[in-house]
Coordinates of C-alpha atoms in Angstrom, one line a residue:
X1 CA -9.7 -22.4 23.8
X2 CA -11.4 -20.5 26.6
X3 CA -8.1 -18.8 27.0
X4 CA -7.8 -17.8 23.6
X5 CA -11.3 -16.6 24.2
X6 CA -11.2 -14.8 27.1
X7 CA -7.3 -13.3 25.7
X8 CA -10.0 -11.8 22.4
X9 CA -12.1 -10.5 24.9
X10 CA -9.4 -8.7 26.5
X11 CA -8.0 -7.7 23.0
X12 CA -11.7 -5.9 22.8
X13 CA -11.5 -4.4 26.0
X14 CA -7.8 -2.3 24.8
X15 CA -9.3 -1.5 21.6
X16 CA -12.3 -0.1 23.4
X17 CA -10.2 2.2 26.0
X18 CA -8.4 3.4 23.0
X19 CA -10.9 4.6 20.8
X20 CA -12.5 8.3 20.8
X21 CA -15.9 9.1 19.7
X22 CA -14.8 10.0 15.5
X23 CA -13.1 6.5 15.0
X24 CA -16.7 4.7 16.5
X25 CA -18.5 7.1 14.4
X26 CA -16.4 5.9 11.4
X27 CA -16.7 2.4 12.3
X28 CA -20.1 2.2 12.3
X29 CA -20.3 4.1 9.1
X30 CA -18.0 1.5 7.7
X31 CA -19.9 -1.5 9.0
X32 CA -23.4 -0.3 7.5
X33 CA -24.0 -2.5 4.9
X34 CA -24.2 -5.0 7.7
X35 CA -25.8 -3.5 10.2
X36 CA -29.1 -1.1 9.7
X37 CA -28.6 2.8 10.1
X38 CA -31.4 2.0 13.1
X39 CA -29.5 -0.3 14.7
X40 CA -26.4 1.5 14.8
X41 CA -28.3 4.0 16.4
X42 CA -29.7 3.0 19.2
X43 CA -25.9 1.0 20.1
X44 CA -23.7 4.4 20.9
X45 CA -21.5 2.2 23.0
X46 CA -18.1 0.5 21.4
X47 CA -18.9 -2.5 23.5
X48 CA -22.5 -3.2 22.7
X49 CA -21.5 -2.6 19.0
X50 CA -19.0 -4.9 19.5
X51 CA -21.4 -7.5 20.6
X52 CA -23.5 -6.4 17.5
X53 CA -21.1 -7.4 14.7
X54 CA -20.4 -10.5 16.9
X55 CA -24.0 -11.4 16.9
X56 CA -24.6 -10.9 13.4
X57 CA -21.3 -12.9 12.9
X58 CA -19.2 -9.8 11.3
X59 CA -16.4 -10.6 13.4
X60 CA -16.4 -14.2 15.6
X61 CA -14.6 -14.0 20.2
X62 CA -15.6 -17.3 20.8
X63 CA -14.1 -20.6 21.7
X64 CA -14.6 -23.0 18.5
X65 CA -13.2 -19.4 16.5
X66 CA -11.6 -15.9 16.4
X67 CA -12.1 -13.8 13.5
X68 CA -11.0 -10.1 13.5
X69 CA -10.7 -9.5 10.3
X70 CA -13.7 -6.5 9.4
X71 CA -12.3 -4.3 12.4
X72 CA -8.4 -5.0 11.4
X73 CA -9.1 -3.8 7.5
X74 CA -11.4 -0.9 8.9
X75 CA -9.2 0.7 11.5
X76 CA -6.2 0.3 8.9
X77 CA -8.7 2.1 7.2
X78 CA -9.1 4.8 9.8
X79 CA -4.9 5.0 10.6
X80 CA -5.3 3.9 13.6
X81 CA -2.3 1.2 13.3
X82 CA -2.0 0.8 17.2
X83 CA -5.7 -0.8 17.7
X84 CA -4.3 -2.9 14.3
X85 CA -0.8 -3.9 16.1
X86 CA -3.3 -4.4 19.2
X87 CA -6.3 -6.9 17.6
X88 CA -3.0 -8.6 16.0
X89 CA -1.6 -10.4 19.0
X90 CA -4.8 -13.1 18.5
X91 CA -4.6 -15.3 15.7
X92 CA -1.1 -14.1 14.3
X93 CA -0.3 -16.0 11.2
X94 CA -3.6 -17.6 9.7
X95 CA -3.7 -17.3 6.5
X96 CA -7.4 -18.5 6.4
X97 CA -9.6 -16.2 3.6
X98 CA -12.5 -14.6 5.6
X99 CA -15.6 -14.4 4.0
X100 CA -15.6 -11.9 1.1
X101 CA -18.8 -10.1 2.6
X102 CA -17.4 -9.4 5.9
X103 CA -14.9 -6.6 4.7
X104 CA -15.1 -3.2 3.6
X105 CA -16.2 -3.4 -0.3
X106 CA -15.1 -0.8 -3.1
X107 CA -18.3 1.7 -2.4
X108 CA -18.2 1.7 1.2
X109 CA -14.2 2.9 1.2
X110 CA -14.8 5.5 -1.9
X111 CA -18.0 6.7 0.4
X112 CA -15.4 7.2 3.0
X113 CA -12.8 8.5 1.3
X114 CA -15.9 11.2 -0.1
X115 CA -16.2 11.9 4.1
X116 CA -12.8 12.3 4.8
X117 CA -12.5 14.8 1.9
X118 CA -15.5 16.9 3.3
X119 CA -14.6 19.9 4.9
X120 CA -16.7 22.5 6.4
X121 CA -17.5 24.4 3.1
X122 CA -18.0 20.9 1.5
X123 CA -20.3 19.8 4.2
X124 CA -22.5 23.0 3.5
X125 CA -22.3 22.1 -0.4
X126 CA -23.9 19.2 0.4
X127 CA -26.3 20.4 2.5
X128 CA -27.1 22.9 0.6
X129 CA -27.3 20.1 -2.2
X130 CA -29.8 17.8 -0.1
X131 CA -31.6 21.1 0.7
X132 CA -32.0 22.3 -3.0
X133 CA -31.7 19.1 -5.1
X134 CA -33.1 16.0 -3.2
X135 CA -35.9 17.9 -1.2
X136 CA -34.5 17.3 2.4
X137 CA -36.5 19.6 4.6
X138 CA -35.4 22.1 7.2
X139 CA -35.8 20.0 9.9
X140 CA -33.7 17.0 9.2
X141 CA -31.0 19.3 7.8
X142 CA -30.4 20.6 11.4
X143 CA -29.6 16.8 12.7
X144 CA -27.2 17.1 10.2
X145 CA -23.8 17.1 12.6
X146 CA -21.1 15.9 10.7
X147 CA -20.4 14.7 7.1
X148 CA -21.3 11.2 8.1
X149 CA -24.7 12.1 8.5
X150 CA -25.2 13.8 5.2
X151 CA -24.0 10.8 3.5
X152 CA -26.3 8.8 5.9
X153 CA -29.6 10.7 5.0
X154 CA -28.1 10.3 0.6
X155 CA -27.9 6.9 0.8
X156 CA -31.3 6.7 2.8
X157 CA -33.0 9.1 -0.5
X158 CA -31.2 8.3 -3.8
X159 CA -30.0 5.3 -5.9
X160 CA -26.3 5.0 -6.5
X161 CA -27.0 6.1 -10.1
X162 CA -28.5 9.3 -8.3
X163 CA -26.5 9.3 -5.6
X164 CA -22.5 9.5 -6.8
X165 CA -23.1 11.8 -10.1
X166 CA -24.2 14.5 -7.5
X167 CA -21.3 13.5 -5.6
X168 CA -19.4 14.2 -8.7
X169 CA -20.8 17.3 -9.0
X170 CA -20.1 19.0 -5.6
X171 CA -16.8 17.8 -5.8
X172 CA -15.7 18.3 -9.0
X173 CA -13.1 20.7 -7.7
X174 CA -11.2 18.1 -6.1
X175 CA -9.1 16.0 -9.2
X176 CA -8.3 13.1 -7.5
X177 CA -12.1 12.6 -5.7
X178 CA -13.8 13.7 -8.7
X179 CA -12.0 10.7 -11.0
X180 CA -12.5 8.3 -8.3
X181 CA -16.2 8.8 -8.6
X182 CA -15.9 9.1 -11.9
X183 CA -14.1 5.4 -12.5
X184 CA -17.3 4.1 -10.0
X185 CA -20.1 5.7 -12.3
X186 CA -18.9 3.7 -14.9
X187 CA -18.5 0.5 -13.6
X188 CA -14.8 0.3 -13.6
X189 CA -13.8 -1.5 -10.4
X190 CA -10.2 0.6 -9.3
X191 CA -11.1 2.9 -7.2
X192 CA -8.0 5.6 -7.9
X193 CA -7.0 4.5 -11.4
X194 CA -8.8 7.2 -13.3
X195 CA -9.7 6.4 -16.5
X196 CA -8.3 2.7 -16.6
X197 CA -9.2 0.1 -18.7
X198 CA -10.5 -3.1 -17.3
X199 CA -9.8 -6.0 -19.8
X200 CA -5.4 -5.5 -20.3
X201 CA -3.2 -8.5 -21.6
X202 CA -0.4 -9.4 -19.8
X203 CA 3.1 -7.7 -20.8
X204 CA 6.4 -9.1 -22.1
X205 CA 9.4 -8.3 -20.3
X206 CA 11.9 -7.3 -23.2
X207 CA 14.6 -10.4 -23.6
X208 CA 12.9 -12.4 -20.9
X209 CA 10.5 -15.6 -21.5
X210 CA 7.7 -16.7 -19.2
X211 CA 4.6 -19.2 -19.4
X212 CA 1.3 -16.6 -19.1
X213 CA -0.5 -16.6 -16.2
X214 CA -3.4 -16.9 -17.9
X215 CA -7.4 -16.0 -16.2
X216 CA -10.9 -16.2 -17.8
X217 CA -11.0 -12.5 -17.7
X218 CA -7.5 -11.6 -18.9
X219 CA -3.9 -12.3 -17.1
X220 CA -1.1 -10.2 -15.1
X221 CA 1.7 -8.0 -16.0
X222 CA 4.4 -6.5 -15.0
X223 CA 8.2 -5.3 -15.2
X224 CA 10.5 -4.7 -18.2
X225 CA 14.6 -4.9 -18.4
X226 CA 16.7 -1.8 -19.8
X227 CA 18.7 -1.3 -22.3
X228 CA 21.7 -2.5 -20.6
X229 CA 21.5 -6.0 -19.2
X230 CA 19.1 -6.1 -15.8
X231 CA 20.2 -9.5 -14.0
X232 CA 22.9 -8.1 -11.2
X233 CA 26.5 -8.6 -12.0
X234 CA 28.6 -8.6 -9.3
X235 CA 31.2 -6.6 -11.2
X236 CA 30.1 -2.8 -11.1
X237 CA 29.6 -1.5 -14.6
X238 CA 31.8 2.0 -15.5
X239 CA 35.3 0.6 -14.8
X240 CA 35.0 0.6 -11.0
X241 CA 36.1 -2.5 -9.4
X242 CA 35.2 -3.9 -5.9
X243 CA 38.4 -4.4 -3.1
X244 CA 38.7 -7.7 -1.3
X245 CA 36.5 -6.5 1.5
X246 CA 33.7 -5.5 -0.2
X247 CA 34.4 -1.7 -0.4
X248 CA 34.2 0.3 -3.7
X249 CA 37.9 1.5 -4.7
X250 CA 38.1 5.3 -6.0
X251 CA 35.6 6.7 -3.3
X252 CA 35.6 8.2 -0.3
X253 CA 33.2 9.6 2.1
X254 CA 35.1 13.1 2.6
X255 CA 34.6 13.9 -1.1
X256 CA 31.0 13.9 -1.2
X257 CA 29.2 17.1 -1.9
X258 CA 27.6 18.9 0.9
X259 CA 25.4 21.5 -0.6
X260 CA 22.7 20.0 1.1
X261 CA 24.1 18.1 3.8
X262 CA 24.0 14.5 3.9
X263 CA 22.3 12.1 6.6
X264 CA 23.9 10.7 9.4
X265 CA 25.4 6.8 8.7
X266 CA 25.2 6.0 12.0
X267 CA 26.7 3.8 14.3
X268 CA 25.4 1.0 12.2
X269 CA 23.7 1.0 8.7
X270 CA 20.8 -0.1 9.9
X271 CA 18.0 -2.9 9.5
X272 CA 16.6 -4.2 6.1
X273 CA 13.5 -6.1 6.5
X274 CA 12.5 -7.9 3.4
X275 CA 8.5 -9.5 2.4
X276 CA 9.0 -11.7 -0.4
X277 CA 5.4 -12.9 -1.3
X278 CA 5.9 -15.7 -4.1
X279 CA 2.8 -18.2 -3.5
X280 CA -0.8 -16.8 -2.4
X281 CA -4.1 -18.6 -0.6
X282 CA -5.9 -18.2 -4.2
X283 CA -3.7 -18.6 -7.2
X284 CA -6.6 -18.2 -9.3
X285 CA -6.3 -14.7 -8.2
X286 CA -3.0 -14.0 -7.2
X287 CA -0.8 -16.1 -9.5
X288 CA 2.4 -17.1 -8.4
X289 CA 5.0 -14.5 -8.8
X290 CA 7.8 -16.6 -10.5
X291 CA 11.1 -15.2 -10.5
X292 CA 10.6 -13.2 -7.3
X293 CA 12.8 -15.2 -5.1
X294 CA 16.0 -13.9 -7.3
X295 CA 14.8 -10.2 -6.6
X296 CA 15.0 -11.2 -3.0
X297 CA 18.2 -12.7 -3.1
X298 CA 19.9 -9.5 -4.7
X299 CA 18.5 -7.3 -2.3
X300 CA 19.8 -9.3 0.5
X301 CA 23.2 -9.5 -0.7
X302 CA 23.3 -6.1 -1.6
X303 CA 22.1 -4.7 1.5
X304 CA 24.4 -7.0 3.4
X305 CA 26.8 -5.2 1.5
X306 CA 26.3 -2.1 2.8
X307 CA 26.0 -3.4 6.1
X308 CA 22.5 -3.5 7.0
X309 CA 21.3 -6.2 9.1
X310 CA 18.9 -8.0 6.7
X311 CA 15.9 -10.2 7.9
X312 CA 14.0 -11.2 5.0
X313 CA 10.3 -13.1 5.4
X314 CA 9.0 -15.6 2.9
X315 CA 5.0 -15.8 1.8
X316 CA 3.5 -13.6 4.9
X317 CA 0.0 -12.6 5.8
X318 CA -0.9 -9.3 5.8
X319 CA -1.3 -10.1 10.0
X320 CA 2.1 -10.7 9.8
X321 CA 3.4 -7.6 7.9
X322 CA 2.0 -5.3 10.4
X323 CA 3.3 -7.8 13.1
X324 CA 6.8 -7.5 12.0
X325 CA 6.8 -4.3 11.1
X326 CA 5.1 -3.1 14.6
X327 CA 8.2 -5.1 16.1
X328 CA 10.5 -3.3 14.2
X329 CA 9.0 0.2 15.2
X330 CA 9.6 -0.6 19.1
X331 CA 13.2 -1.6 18.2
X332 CA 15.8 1.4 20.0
X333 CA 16.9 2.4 16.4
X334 CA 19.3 5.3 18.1
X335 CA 22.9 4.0 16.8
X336 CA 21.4 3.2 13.2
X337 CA 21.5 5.5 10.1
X338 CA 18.4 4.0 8.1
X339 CA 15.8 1.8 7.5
X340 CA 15.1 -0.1 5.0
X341 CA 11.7 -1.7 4.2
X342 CA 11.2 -4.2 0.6
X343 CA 8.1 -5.5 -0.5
X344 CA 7.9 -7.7 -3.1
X345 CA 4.2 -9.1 -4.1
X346 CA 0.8 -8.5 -6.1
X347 CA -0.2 -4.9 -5.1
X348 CA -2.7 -2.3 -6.5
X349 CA -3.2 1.4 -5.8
X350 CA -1.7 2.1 -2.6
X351 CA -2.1 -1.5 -1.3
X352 CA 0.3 -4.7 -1.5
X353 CA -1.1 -7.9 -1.2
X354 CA -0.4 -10.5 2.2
X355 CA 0.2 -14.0 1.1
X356 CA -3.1 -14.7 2.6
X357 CA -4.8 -12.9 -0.2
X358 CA -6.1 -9.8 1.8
X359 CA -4.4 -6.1 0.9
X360 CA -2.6 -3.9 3.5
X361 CA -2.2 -0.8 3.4
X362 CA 1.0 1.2 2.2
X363 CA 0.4 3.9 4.5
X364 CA -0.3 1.4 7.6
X365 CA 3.1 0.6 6.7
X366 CA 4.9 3.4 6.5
X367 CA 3.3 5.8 9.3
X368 CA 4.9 3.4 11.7
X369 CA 8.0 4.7 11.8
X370 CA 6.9 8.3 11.3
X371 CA 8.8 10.8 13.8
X372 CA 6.1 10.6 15.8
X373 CA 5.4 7.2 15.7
X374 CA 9.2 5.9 16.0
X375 CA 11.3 8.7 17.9
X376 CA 14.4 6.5 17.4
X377 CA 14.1 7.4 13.9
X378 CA 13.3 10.3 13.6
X379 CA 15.7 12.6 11.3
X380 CA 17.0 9.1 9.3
X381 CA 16.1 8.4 6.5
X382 CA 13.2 5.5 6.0
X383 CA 13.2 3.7 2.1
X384 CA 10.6 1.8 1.2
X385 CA 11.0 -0.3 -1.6
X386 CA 7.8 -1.5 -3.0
X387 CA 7.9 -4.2 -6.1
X388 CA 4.0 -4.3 -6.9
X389 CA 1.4 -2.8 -9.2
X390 CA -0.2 0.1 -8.7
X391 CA -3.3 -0.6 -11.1
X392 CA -4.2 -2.8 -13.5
X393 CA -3.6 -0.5 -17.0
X394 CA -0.7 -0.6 -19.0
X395 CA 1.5 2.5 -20.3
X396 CA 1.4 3.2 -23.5
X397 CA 4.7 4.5 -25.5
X398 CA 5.5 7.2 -27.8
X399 CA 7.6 5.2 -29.6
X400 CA 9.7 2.2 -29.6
X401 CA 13.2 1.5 -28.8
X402 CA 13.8 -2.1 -27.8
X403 CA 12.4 -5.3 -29.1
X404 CA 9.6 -6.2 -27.2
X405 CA 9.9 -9.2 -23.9
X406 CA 7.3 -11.3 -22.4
X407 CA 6.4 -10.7 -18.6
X408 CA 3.7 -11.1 -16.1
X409 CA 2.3 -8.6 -13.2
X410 CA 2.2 -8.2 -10.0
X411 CA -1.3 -6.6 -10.2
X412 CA -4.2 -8.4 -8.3
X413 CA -6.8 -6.5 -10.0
X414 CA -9.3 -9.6 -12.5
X415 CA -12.9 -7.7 -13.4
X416 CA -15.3 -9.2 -11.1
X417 CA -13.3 -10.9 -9.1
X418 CA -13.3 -10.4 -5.3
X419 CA -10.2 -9.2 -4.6
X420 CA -10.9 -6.4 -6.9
X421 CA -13.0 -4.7 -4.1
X422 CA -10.0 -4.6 -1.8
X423 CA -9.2 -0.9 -2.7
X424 CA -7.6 2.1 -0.8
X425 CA -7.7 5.8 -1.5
X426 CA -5.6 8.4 -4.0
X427 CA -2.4 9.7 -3.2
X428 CA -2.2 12.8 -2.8
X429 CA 0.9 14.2 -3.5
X430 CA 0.4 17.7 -2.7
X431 CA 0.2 16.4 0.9
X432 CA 3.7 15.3 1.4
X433 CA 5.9 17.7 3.7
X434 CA 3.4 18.9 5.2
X435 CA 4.1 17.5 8.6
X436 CA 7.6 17.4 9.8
X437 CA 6.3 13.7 11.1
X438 CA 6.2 12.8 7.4
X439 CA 9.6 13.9 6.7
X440 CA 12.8 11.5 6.2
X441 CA 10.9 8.8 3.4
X442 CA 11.7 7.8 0.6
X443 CA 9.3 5.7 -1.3
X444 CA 10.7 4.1 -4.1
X445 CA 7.9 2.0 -6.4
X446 CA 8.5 -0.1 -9.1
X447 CA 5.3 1.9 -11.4
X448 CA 2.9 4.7 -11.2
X449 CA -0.4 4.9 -9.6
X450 CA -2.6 2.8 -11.3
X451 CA -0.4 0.9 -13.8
X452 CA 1.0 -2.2 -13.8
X453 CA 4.4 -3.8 -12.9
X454 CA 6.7 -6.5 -14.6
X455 CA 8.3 -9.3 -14.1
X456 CA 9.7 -13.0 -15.6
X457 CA 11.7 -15.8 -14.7
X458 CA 14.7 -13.8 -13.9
X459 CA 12.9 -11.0 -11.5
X460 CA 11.9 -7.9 -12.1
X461 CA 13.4 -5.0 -14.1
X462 CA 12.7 -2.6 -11.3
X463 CA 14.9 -4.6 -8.5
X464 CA 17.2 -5.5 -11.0
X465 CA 17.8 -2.2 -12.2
X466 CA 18.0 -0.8 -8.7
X467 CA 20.8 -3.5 -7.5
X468 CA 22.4 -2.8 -10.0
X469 CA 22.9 0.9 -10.0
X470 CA 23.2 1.1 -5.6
X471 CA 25.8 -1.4 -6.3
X472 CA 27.6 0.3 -9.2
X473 CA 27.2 4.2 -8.4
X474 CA 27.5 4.0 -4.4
X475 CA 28.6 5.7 -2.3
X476 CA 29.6 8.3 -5.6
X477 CA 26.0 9.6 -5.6
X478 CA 23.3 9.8 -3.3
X479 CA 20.7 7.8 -3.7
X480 CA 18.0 9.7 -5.2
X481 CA 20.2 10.3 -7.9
X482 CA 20.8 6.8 -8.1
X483 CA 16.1 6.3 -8.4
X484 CA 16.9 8.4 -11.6
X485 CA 19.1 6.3 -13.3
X486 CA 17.0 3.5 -12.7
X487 CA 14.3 5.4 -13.8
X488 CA 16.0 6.2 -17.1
X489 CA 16.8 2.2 -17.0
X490 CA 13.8 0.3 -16.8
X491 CA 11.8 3.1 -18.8
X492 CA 13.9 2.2 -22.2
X493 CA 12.5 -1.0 -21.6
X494 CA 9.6 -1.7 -23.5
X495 CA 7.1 -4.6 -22.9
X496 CA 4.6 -6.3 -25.3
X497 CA 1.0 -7.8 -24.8
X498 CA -0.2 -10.8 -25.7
X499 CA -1.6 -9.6 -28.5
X500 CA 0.9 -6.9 -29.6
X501 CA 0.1 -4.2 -27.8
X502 CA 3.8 -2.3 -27.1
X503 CA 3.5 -0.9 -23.3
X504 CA 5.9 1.0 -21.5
X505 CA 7.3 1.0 -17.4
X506 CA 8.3 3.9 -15.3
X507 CA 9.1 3.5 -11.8
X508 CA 8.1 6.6 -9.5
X509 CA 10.2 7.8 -6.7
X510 CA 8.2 9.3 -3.4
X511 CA 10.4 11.6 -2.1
X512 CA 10.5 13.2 1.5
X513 CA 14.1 13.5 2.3
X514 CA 15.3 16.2 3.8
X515 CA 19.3 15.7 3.1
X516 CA 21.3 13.4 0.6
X517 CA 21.1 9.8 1.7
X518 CA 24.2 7.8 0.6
X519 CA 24.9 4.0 0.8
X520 CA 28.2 3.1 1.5
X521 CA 29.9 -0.4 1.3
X522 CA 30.9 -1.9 4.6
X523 CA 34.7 -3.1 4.8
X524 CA 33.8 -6.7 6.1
X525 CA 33.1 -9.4 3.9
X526 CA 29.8 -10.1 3.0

């Protein structure tokens, strides 16, 4: 133990040399509702903080146990994955639930996401705000430095219900902040999902039968078949037939079109890491997500098929995730053409659910293997695959065109219920391509923001839907154009609640490519 100890210690020590003033300043914004604004400021050291939250038992170095948990979830907060990947390498694996107190809850992250929208002509709204509408006088508004402080001296002079409407208003400009604040003023706990409602009924997948998860407060939904059949047939539909080896006869690589250029294949296809999350720490709230293992299966014998090397991980931690994943990034990726990355679990806006219960962040995930982050791969294309919810509301439908099924979610998200304060920020989509580091994704999710995803016995309509069109229409169209047809699949699928209710599924493509990315069938057998 006094190894494991002193091995945390050291873990400290590395964080400590890596930080730089903004990500303490963050920190201890993040850790105020346990430790008192005075406090925080008399310790302007990393290390005596450290020894804070220690002392007040935020996060446990010592020999009977090691418990990292608040800085993991804050600096996968922050984007600083590297002191994640670092504080990782103690405790790997637990799936032990820390004590809901000890991490970031809902209002602390939508106060920070309010800072990290604040520029400088923000900043001055505000103070001209504190100045003009909450009486601050002259003299404190000139120890005003950064946007952290504003906030500091708001939460010190008004109530929440004060405090977040004149949020609202001096940043009403902003669409995405402005409904985030909006959803917290009235109570509704997803921070993101503007205008959601709270109490849904689980959804029917359309031809598919499941036992409800049922919950006191309401039970999950998620993904819906097409109107062609969504369980994979190995038999590409469309007349094409597969040869002996596994190749698709008719097509050819020379005859693509090149209007945009297409990406590299590589050497190799590449690596396909799959996170199949089917049993959770808490079932009471995150059910178990039946029918998730056949999803699994199809990926990895379709990917197989086109000749990635698949590794697929059953029922991991959120530790783990990052773990794997920062494994993956330090992997010489130069002879392959792709990556691929699946995720199958319980989700919610920007987040996926560990099997431990905790939430990790999509973007921890992905910036990995940014350009800048995994040279290797830089110019290749990167798909994420993400089988999840986004939310916890249901689409609704302009009209109907299938009978109704009977499916569950892959939402965490119960009223009340802790796990419901593990939220992230907004997307925000007019972001993307803005860095060439960003460039080369393509993020393929089985909903939109803030809606649910569905599933039954037989897997979901998304992964279903997706096999089956990569596996029918490859290497004959790229593989966007592929994300559209599956689109156009799963959305004539139409679910039904509990309670009649007629919903409605649309996957949404992310897409960051800069060139056509085409799957093509190895000539080996599978």
């Amino acid at each position: 133990m006094e190894g494991t100890m002193c091995s945390c210690r050291q873990l400290l020590l590395e964080v400590y040399d890596k930080m730089n003033c903004d990500d303490f300043r963050i920190l201890t914004f993040l850790a105020k509702d346990r430790v008192n604004r005075k406090r925080r400021k008399e310790n302007e050291n990393i290390l005596d903080f450290f020894d804070l939250l220690e002392r007040k038992a935020i996060i446990k170095c010592g020999p009977e146990e090691i418990d990292l948990w608040f800085l993991k979830q804050a600096f996968l907060l922050i984007g600083r994955n590297d002191l994640v990947s670092t504080l990782v390498r103690v405790g790997r694996g637990s799936c032990k639930q820390p004590e809901e107190g000890l991490f970031v809850n809902i209002r602390r992250k939508l106060l920070y996401q309010v800072g990290e929208e604040t520029g400088q002509e923000e900043l001055q709204n505000l103070k001209a705000y504190l100045s003009s509408k909450v009486g601050v006088g002259k003299r404190t508004l000139d120890l005003i430095q950064d946007v952290w402080d504003c906030l500091d001296v708001l939460e010190e002079r008004l109530s929440d219900s004060e405090m977040f409407p004149l949020l609202k208003t001096v940043y009403a400009g902003d669409k995405n902040l402005s409904g985030l604040l909006d959803d917290f003023i009235k109570g509704i706990a997803i921070v993101g999902a503007t205008g959601g409602q709270t109490d849904k009924a689980p959804v029917q997948e359309v031809g598919e039968h499941v036992q409800a998860q049922t919950h006191a407060l309401g039970t999950q939904v998620e993904d819906r078949t097409g109107s062609e059949e969504a369980t994979f047939d190995p038999t590409p539909s469309g007349g094409s037939t597969m040869t002996a080896d596994g190749a698709l006869s008719g097509f050819s690589a020379t005859t693509l079109p090149s209007r945009l250029g297409a990406y590299d294949k590589g050497k190799n296809a590449g690596i396909c890491i799959i996170f199949n999350n089917e049993i959770f720490a808490n079932t009471n709230t995150h059910p178990t997500r039946n029918g998730t293992n056949k999803d699994r299966d199809l990926l990895e014998y379709s990917f197989k098929l086109f000749g990635f090397d698949v590794r697929v991980y059953n029922n991991t931690t959120c530790q783990e995730i990052s773990y794997i994943l920062g494994e993956i990034q330090q992997i010489d990726h130069k002879d392959n053409g792709a990556l691929v990355v699946c995720t199958l679990s319980h989700g919610n806006l920007n987040v996926v659910s560990g099997a431990c219960g905790q939430d990790l962040l999509i973007n921890s995930m992905t910036s990995l293997f940014r350009a800048d982050n995994c040279p290797s791969l830089a110019g290749k294309p990167k798909f994420f695959i993400f089988q999840a919810c986004q939310g916890k509301d249901t689409q609704d439908v302009w009209h109907q065109t299938n009978a109704p099924v009977m499916a569950e979610s892959d939402t965490n998200l119960f009223p009340n219920s802790p796990m419901a304060e593990v939220m992230t920020e907004v997307p925000h989509l007019h972001q993307l391509n803005l860095a060439p580091a960003e460039a080369d994704f393509l993020i393929a999710h089985s909903t939109m923001p803030g809606y649910v995803s569905f599933r039954n016995d037989k897997g979901s309509f998304f992964v279903q839907s997706l096999v089956k069109h990569l596996k029918a229409h490859s290497p004959r169209e790229d593989v966007i154009s592929i994300l559209v047809e599956v689109n156009r699949d799963v959305s004539q699928t139409i679910g039904q609640t509990s309670g009649g209710q007629i919903a409605a599924q649309i996957p949404e493509p992310k897409v960051r490519l800069t060139k056509k990315f085409y799957l093509f069938p190895v000539e080996t057998e599978v």
